[in-house]
């Protein structure tokens, strides 16, 4: 198995592979215990940690940013690549000394790795007391009690329904401006390289009423932007709950009143005209023309699509069980560019999938050359236990070749990102102010509708303002500009 290099090129809100410890700012006398939560991996994990914070808070836990203050330490884990799992095992080791000093501390592993490794975690990592899969967080209070009584505390049961629709997440990972709202869970696509269908189960959609209620409460709290989350948001379909495969017997009335992703987007855009709306991730075969048209019609739906293509080679796409061809992907890009000419487009690419040869690699580079993406996430293939690729195909591209191809892809993306950035120079664009710039406290950092980061002098503007900024210069990842006035658009 390879310890492959993975690279992230500028997406300020995708926390791929990063750690964030979480702080619950509101303190209240009802809290009698302290918990520390550390999250790894995709946005869904960060969003789930906010659900976990809510469940713990209802059970008298205050969330602390200091593991040494906590009697409960939870790690929300990622299994997508081997490297992500190695990192988590290493991190667990770091907590050994805390447990040595205080044997009462309980350590829990949540998320995809918990689901994949299951009971074995307790044997493999002696430090772990609790193992909880992504659908079982409501059982946490019970599992904590079990762990305190030295009873095996493992729950990795996957659900047939959206599990957390009625829980109001506590926004611990948030700048109080942008929030994640999950709309689907699980994935039915079974890409042959991917562990997610095994760790997050079958696809389920969330009740639109509970989605709308969550957004109402975000709006009331002053949030300005939300990202609708799912492994495959475009296949959102609400028939009244349950697994998708069970909808084959739906009645005509159910079919007529069903809510697909385009209808959900329209509903949210119309109900919350002052909120910016983003969504992630889209799967090329599921993205419909209706969705693109709704994006085009509503100003408050951001003009950015994250559209992973994984490989530019039809031969590899087929082996990956990606249900589109290179030609169909290009046709979709053309449609997006025709209907929304200024749309930002980003990608995920895997390099070195089993049997990938130089011609396949050239196909990936030429597809990138055709699209000229704004930014992207590029990974070397990492074999995952249990996936079809691991059972059927030998991991036969050497690490040296994987690394060389990855470097070529990254260099090309950097070139394209720079070209794309330069095209904004001279334009005046609306930016939602999010936080201090990393480099200077005198400057704000925010994002455009295309999801591009813009940095500018603060003047009298504040976090949460929509500001028109004239773009003067750029790097390959950031636009630099001058704030002109409050924006009329969003
Ligand atoms: N190896 C490398 N990258 C992977 N991804 C998913 N599974 C693997 C794997 N086994 C990448 C895909 C996906 C992104 C979330 O992670 O590009 O779109
Ligand atoms: Fe994994 Fe494919 Fe589902 Fe994405 S669409 S989560 S890559 S199986």
mmCIF file of N, CA and C and ligand atoms in Angstrom, residues 80 187 189-191 193-197 231-232 283 310 322, ligand 2:
data_model
loop_
_atom_site.group_PDB
_atom_site.id
_atom_site.type_symbol
_atom_site.label_atom_id
_atom_site.label_comp_id
_atom_site.label_asym_id
_atom_site.label_seq_id
_atom_site.Cartn_x
_atom_site.Cartn_y
_atom_site.Cartn_z
ATOM 1 N N UNK A 80 -10.466 7.764 3.548
ATOM 2 C CA UNK A 80 -10.479 7.842 2.084
ATOM 3 C C UNK A 80 -9.173 7.359 1.457
ATOM 4 N N UNK A 187 -23.617 6.829 -0.183
ATOM 5 C CA UNK A 187 -23.395 6.912 -1.630
ATOM 6 C C UNK A 187 -23.690 5.555 -2.262
ATOM 7 N N UNK A 189 -22.934 4.976 -5.516
ATOM 8 C CA UNK A 189 -22.254 4.916 -6.815
ATOM 9 C C UNK A 189 -21.235 3.785 -6.962
ATOM 10 N N UNK A 190 -20.670 3.355 -5.875
ATOM 11 C CA UNK A 190 -19.714 2.245 -5.931
ATOM 12 C C UNK A 190 -18.596 2.455 -6.953
ATOM 13 N N UNK A 191 -17.963 3.629 -6.915
ATOM 14 C CA UNK A 191 -16.731 3.805 -7.693
ATOM 15 C C UNK A 191 -15.760 2.762 -7.130
ATOM 16 N N UNK A 193 -12.677 2.477 -6.568
ATOM 17 C CA UNK A 193 -11.547 2.856 -5.705
ATOM 18 C C UNK A 193 -11.995 3.322 -4.332
ATOM 19 N N UNK A 194 -13.308 3.527 -4.138
ATOM 20 C CA UNK A 194 -13.770 4.354 -3.015
ATOM 21 C C UNK A 194 -14.334 3.536 -1.855
ATOM 22 N N UNK A 195 -13.921 3.906 -0.657
ATOM 23 C CA UNK A 195 -14.321 3.194 0.550
ATOM 24 C C UNK A 195 -15.634 3.757 1.121
ATOM 25 N N UNK A 196 -16.032 4.949 0.622
ATOM 26 C CA UNK A 196 -17.174 5.649 1.225
ATOM 27 C C UNK A 196 -18.477 4.832 1.246
ATOM 28 N N UNK A 197 -18.844 4.145 0.158
ATOM 29 C CA UNK A 197 -20.088 3.364 0.226
ATOM 30 C C UNK A 197 -20.065 2.315 1.353
ATOM 31 N N UNK A 231 -22.482 13.309 -0.454
ATOM 32 C CA UNK A 231 -21.457 12.659 -1.281
ATOM 33 C C UNK A 231 -21.791 12.880 -2.749
ATOM 34 N N UNK A 232 -23.088 13.051 -3.026
ATOM 35 C CA UNK A 232 -23.558 13.162 -4.396
ATOM 36 C C UNK A 232 -24.859 13.971 -4.381
ATOM 37 N N UNK A 283 -21.816 14.832 -9.059
ATOM 38 C CA UNK A 283 -21.299 13.715 -9.833
ATOM 39 C C UNK A 283 -21.693 13.925 -11.283
ATOM 40 N N UNK A 310 -11.762 12.555 -12.036
ATOM 41 C CA UNK A 310 -10.920 11.409 -11.619
ATOM 42 C C UNK A 310 -9.910 10.976 -12.668
ATOM 43 N N UNK A 322 -16.912 4.790 -13.023
ATOM 44 C CA UNK A 322 -17.488 6.143 -13.138
ATOM 45 C C UNK A 322 -18.460 6.052 -14.314
HETATM 46 FE FE1 LIG B 2 -16.828 7.597 -3.461
HETATM 47 FE FE2 LIG B 2 -17.670 7.653 -6.012
HETATM 48 FE FE3 LIG B 2 -19.448 7.922 -3.995
HETATM 49 FE FE4 LIG B 2 -17.714 9.910 -4.500
HETATM 50 S S1 LIG B 2 -19.321 9.169 -5.891
HETATM 51 S S2 LIG B 2 -18.236 9.046 -2.453
HETATM 52 S S3 LIG B 2 -15.905 8.803 -5.148
HETATM 53 S S4 LIG B 2 -18.230 6.097 -4.445
#
